[in-house]
Tab-separated table of C-alpha atoms in Angstrom:
chain	number	residue	atom	x	y	z
A	1	MET	CA	11.828	16.845	6.484
A	2	GLY	CA	15.538	18.176	4.466
A	3	TYR	CA	15.448	19.881	1.646
A	4	ILE	CA	16.787	17.731	-1.740
A	5	LYS	CA	18.593	19.276	-3.752
A	6	GLU	CA	18.784	17.900	-7.219
A	7	PRO	CA	21.635	17.785	-9.750
A	8	LYS	CA	22.473	19.985	-12.592
A	9	GLY	CA	20.058	18.383	-15.493
A	10	VAL	CA	17.594	16.166	-13.317
A	11	ASN	CA	14.351	17.025	-12.572
A	12	LEU	CA	12.803	15.395	-9.610
A	13	VAL	CA	9.172	15.367	-9.745
A	14	VAL	CA	7.134	13.389	-7.053
A	15	ASP	CA	3.893	12.431	-7.366
A	16	PRO	CA	0.950	10.332	-5.002
A	17	ARG	CA	0.138	7.307	-6.918
A	18	PRO	CA	-3.763	6.974	-7.964
A	19	LEU	CA	-5.604	5.373	-5.690
A	20	THR	CA	-8.090	2.038	-6.655
A	21	THR	CA	-11.630	1.921	-5.393
A	22	LYS	CA	-10.486	-0.734	-3.192
A	23	ASP	CA	-8.002	1.601	-1.145
A	24	ARG	CA	-9.837	4.241	-0.767
A	25	SER	CA	-12.860	2.554	1.207
A	26	MET	CA	-10.201	0.861	3.377
A	27	ILE	CA	-8.944	4.046	4.058
A	28	SER	CA	-12.502	5.319	4.643
A	29	ASP	CA	-13.615	2.543	7.383
A	30	ALA	CA	-10.253	2.763	8.988
A	31	ILE	CA	-10.500	6.478	10.034
A	32	ALA	CA	-14.657	5.316	10.944
A	33	HIS	CA	-13.675	3.174	13.050
A	34	TYR	CA	-11.243	5.833	14.253
A	35	LYS	CA	-13.911	8.673	14.637
A	36	ALA	CA	-15.825	6.097	16.335
A	37	THR	CA	-14.390	3.756	19.107
A	38	GLY	CA	-10.574	6.077	19.201
A	39	LYS	CA	-8.944	2.614	18.676
A	40	LYS	CA	-6.719	2.182	15.129
A	41	LYS	CA	-8.336	-0.884	13.401
A	42	ARG	CA	-6.003	-3.208	12.081
A	43	PHE	CA	-5.320	-4.750	8.614
A	44	ILE	CA	-4.329	-8.583	8.516
A	45	PRO	CA	-3.015	-9.159	4.738
A	46	LYS	CA	-4.455	-12.221	3.337
A	47	LYS	CA	-1.498	-14.781	2.837
A	48	ARG	CA	-0.072	-15.213	-0.690
A	49	VAL	CA	-0.277	-18.637	-2.051
A	50	ILE	CA	2.518	-19.483	-4.034
A	51	SER	CA	1.981	-21.326	-7.011
A	52	THR	CA	4.581	-23.894	-7.384
A	53	SER	CA	5.404	-25.845	-11.209
A	54	LYS	CA	4.494	-29.341	-11.163
A	55	VAL	CA	7.567	-31.117	-13.514
A	56	LYS	CA	5.910	-34.184	-15.523
A	57	HIS	CA	7.749	-37.075	-15.178
A	58	SER	CA	7.753	-39.887	-17.990
């Protein structure tokens, strides 16, 4: 890991983003699965549905 030098007058603050309850449970499940089987658990994200706006023809 490298050293990050801050420019004068700039304060660099790195904070972790807060985890939701769902995120915490997914991480816990993945760790438990790895400890039990020794294999990584694959998370397949759900497909996002992009809604198209319907144009009303007169």
